[in-house]
PDB file of C-alpha atoms in Angstrom:
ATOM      1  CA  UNK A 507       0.000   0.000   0.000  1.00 90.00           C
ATOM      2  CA  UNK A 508       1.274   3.711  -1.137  1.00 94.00           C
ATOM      3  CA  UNK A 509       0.260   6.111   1.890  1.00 97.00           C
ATOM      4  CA  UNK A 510      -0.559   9.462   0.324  1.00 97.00           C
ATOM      5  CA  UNK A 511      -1.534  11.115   3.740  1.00 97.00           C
ATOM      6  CA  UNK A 512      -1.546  11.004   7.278  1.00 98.00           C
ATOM      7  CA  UNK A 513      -4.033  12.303   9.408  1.00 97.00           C
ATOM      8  CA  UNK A 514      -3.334  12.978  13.218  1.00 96.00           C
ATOM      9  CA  UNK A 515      -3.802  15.612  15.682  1.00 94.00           C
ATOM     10  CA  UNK A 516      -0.832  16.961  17.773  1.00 90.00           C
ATOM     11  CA  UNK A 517      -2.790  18.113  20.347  1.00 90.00           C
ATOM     12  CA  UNK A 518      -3.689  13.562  20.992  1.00 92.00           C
ATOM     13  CA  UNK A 519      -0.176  12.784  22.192  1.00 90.00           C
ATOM     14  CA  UNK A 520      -0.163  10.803  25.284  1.00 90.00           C
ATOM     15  CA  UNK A 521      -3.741  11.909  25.841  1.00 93.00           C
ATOM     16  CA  UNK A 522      -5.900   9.075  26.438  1.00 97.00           C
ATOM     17  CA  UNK A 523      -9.578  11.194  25.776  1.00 97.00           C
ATOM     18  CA  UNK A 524      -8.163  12.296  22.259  1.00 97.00           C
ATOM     19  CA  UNK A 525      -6.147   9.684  21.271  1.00 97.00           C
ATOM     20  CA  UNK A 526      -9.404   6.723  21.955  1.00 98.00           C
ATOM     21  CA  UNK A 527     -11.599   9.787  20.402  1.00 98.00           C
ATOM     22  CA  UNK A 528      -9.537   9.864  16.987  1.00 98.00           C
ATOM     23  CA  UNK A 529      -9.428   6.069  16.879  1.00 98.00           C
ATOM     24  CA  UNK A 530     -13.275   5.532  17.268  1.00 98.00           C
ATOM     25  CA  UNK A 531     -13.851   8.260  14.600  1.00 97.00           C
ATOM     26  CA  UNK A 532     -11.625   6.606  12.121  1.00 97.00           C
ATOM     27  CA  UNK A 533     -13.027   2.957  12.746  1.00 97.00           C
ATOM     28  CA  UNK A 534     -16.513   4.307  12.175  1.00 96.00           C
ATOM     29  CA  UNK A 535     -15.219   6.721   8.906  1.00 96.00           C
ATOM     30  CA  UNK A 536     -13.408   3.519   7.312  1.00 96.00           C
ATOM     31  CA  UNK A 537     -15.702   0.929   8.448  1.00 96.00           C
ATOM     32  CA  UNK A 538     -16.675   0.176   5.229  1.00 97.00           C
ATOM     33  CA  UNK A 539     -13.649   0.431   3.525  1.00 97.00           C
ATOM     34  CA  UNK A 540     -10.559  -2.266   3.889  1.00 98.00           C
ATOM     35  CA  UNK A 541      -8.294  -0.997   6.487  1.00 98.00           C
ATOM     36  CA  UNK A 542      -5.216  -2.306   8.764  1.00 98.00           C
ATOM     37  CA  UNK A 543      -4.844  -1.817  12.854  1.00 98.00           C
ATOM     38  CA  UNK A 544      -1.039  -1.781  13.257  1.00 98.00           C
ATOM     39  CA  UNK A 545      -0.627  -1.162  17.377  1.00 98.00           C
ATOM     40  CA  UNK A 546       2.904   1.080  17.778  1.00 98.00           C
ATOM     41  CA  UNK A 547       4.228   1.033  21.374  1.00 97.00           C
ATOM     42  CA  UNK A 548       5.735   4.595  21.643  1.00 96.00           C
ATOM     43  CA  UNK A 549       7.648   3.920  25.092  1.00 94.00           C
ATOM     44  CA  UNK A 550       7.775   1.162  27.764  1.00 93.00           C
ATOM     45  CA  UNK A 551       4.148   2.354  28.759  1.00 95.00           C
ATOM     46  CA  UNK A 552       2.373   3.684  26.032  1.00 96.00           C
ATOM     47  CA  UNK A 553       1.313   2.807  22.325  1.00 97.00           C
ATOM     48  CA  UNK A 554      -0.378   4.330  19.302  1.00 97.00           C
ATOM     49  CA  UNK A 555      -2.856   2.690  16.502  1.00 98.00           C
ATOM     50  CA  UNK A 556      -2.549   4.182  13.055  1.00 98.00           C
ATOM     51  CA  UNK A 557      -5.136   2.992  11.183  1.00 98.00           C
ATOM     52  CA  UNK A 558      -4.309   2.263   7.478  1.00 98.00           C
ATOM     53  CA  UNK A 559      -6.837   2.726   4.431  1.00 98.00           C
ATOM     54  CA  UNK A 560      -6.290   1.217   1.456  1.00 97.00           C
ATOM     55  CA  UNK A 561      -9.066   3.040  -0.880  1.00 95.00           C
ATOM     56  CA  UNK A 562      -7.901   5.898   0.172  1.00 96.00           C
ATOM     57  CA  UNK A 563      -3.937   5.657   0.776  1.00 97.00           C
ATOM     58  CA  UNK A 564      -4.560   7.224   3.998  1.00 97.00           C
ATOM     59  CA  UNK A 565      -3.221   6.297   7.622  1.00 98.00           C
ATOM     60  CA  UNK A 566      -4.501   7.993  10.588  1.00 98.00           C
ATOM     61  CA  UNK A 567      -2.385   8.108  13.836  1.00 98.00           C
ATOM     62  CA  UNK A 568      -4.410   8.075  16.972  1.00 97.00           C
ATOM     63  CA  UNK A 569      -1.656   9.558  19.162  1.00 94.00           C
ATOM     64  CA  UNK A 570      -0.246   7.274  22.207  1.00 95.00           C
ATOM     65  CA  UNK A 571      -2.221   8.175  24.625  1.00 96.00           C
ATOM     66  CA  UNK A 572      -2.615   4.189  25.249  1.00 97.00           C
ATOM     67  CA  UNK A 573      -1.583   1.759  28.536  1.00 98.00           C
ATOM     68  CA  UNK A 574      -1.021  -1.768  27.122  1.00 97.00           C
ATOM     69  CA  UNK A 575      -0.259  -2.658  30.883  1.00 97.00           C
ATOM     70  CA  UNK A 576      -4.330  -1.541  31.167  1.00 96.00           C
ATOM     71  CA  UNK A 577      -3.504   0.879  34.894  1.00 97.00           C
ATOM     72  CA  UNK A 578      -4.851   3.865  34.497  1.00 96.00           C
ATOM     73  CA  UNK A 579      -6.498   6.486  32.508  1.00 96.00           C
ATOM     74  CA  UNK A 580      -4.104   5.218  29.959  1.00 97.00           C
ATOM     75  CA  UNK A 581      -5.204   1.325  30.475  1.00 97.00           C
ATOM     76  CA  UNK A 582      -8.810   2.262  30.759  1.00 98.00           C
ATOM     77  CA  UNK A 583      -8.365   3.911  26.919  1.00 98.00           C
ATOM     78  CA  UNK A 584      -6.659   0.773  26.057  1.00 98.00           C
ATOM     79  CA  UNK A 585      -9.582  -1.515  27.139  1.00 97.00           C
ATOM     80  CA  UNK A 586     -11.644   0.435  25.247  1.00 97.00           C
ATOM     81  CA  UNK A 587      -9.857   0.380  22.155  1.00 98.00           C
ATOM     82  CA  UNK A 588     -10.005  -3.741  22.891  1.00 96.00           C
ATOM     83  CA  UNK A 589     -13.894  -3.544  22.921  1.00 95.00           C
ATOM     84  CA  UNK A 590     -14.017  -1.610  19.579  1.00 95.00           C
ATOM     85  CA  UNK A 591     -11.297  -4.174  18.023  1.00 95.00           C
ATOM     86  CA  UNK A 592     -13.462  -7.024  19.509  1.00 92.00           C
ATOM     87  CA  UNK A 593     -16.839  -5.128  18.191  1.00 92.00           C
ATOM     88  CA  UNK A 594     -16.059  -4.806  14.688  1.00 94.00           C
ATOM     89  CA  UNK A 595     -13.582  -8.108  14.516  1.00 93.00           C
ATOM     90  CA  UNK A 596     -10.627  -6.422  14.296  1.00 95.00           C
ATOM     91  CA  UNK A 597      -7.071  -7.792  15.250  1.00 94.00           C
ATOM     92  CA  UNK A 598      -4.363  -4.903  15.532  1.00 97.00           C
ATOM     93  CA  UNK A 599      -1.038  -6.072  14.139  1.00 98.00           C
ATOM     94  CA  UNK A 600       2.247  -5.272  16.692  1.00 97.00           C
ATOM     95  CA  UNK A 601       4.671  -3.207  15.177  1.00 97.00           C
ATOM     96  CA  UNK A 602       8.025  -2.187  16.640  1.00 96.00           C
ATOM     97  CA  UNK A 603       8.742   1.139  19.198  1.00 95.00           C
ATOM     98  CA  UNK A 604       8.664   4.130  17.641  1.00 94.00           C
ATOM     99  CA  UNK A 605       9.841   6.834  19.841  1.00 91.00           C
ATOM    100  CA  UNK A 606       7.404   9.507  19.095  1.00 88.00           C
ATOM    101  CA  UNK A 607       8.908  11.791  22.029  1.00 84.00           C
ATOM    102  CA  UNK A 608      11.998  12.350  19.828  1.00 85.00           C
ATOM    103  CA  UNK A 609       9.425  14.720  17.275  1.00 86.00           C
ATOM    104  CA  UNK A 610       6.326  15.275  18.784  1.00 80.00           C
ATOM    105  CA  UNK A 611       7.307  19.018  20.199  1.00 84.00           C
ATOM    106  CA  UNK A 612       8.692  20.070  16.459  1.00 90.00           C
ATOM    107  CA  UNK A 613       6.524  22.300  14.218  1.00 93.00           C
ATOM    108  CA  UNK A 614       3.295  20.281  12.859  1.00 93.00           C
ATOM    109  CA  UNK A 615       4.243  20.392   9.219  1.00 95.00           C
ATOM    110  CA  UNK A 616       7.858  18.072  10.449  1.00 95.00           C
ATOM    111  CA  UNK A 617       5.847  15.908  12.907  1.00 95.00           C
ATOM    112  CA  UNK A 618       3.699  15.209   9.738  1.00 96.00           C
ATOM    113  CA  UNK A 619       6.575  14.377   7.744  1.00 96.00           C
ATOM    114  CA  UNK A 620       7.750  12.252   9.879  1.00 95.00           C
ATOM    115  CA  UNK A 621       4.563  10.289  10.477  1.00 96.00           C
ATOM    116  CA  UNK A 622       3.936   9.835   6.643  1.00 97.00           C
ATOM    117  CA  UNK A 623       7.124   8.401   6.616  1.00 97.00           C
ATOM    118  CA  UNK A 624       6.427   6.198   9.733  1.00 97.00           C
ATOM    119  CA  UNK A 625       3.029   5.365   8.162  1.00 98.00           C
ATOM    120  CA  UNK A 626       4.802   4.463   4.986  1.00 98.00           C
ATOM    121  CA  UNK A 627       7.630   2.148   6.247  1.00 97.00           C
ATOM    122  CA  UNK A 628       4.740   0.023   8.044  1.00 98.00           C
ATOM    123  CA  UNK A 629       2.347   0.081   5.278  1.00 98.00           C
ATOM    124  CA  UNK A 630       4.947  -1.777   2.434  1.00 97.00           C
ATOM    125  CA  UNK A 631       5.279  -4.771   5.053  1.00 96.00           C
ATOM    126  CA  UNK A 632       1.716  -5.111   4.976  1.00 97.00           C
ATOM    127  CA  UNK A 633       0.254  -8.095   3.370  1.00 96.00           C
ATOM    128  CA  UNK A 634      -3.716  -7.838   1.028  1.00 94.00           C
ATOM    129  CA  UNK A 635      -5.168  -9.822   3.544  1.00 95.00           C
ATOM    130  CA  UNK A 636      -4.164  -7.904   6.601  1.00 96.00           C
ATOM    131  CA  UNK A 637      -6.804  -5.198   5.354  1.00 97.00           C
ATOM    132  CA  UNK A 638     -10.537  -6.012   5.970  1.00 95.00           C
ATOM    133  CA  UNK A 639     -13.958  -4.156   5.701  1.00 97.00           C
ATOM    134  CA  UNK A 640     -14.958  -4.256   9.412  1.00 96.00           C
ATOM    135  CA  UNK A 641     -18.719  -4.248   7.796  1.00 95.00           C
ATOM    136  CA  UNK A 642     -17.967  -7.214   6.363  1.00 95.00           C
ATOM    137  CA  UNK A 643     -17.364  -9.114   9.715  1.00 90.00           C
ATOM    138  CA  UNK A 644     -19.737  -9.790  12.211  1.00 86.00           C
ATOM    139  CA  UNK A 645     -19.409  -8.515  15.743  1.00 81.00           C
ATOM    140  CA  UNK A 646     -17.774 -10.801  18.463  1.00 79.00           C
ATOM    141  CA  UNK A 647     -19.024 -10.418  22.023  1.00 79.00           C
ATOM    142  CA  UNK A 648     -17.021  -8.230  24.448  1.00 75.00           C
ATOM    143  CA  UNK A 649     -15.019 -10.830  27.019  1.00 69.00           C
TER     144      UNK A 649
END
């Protein structure tokens, strides 16, 4: 996949509210399109999601504001972003740490840059099948 753009808002990271706030808004944008969930752990406690879309060579980041270790605010946005996955059959591929403190206080137009060419680098190791129209699927139940 060729990402054209990436959409993200640098006022989402490490902010739980904004960052689960972007990622519901782009499942339910792209649910009927064929997308990737690629989970990016940003330090030893928090990750990212950038959601990839292959009709429209897009990839959203969500911003880390995410707990994988589920304490806190940061877990309890985590969980969350579990139940959507598990809602609309979704399994979020691991990717490696990108250190996102290195360039998230540079000016917006280089923290875009350098997410497009994040997005990019992930999005030619993904396979066809990795992408799926979450409309498609039918919903699991929420463990």
């Amino acid at each position: 996949m060729n990402v054209i753009r990436v959409i993200f808002d640098i006022n989402s990271f490490g902010i739980t509210q904004r960052s689960l706030k972007i990622l519901r808004d782009a499942l339910i944008e792209n649910v009927n399109h064929k997308i990737a969930v690629v989970e990016v752990p940003t330090n030893d406690l928090c990750c990212g999601f950038f959601i990839f879309d292959w009709e429209w060579k897009r990839a959203t980041w969500t911003g880390d504001g995410f707990r994988p270790d589920r304490c806190g605010e940061g877990g309890a946005g985590y969980r969350s972003a579990e139940a959507l996955f598990d809602l609309l059959g979704i399994k979020p591929l691991i990717w490696d740490e990108i250190k996102v403190d290195e360039f998230s206080l540079l000016p917006e137009k280089k923290i875009e840059a350098k997410l497009l060419e994040i997005a990019r680098k992930i999005a030619q190791e993904l396979q066809d099948d990795e992408f799926q129209k979450p409309a498609e699927k039918d919903p699991e139940y929420i463990r």
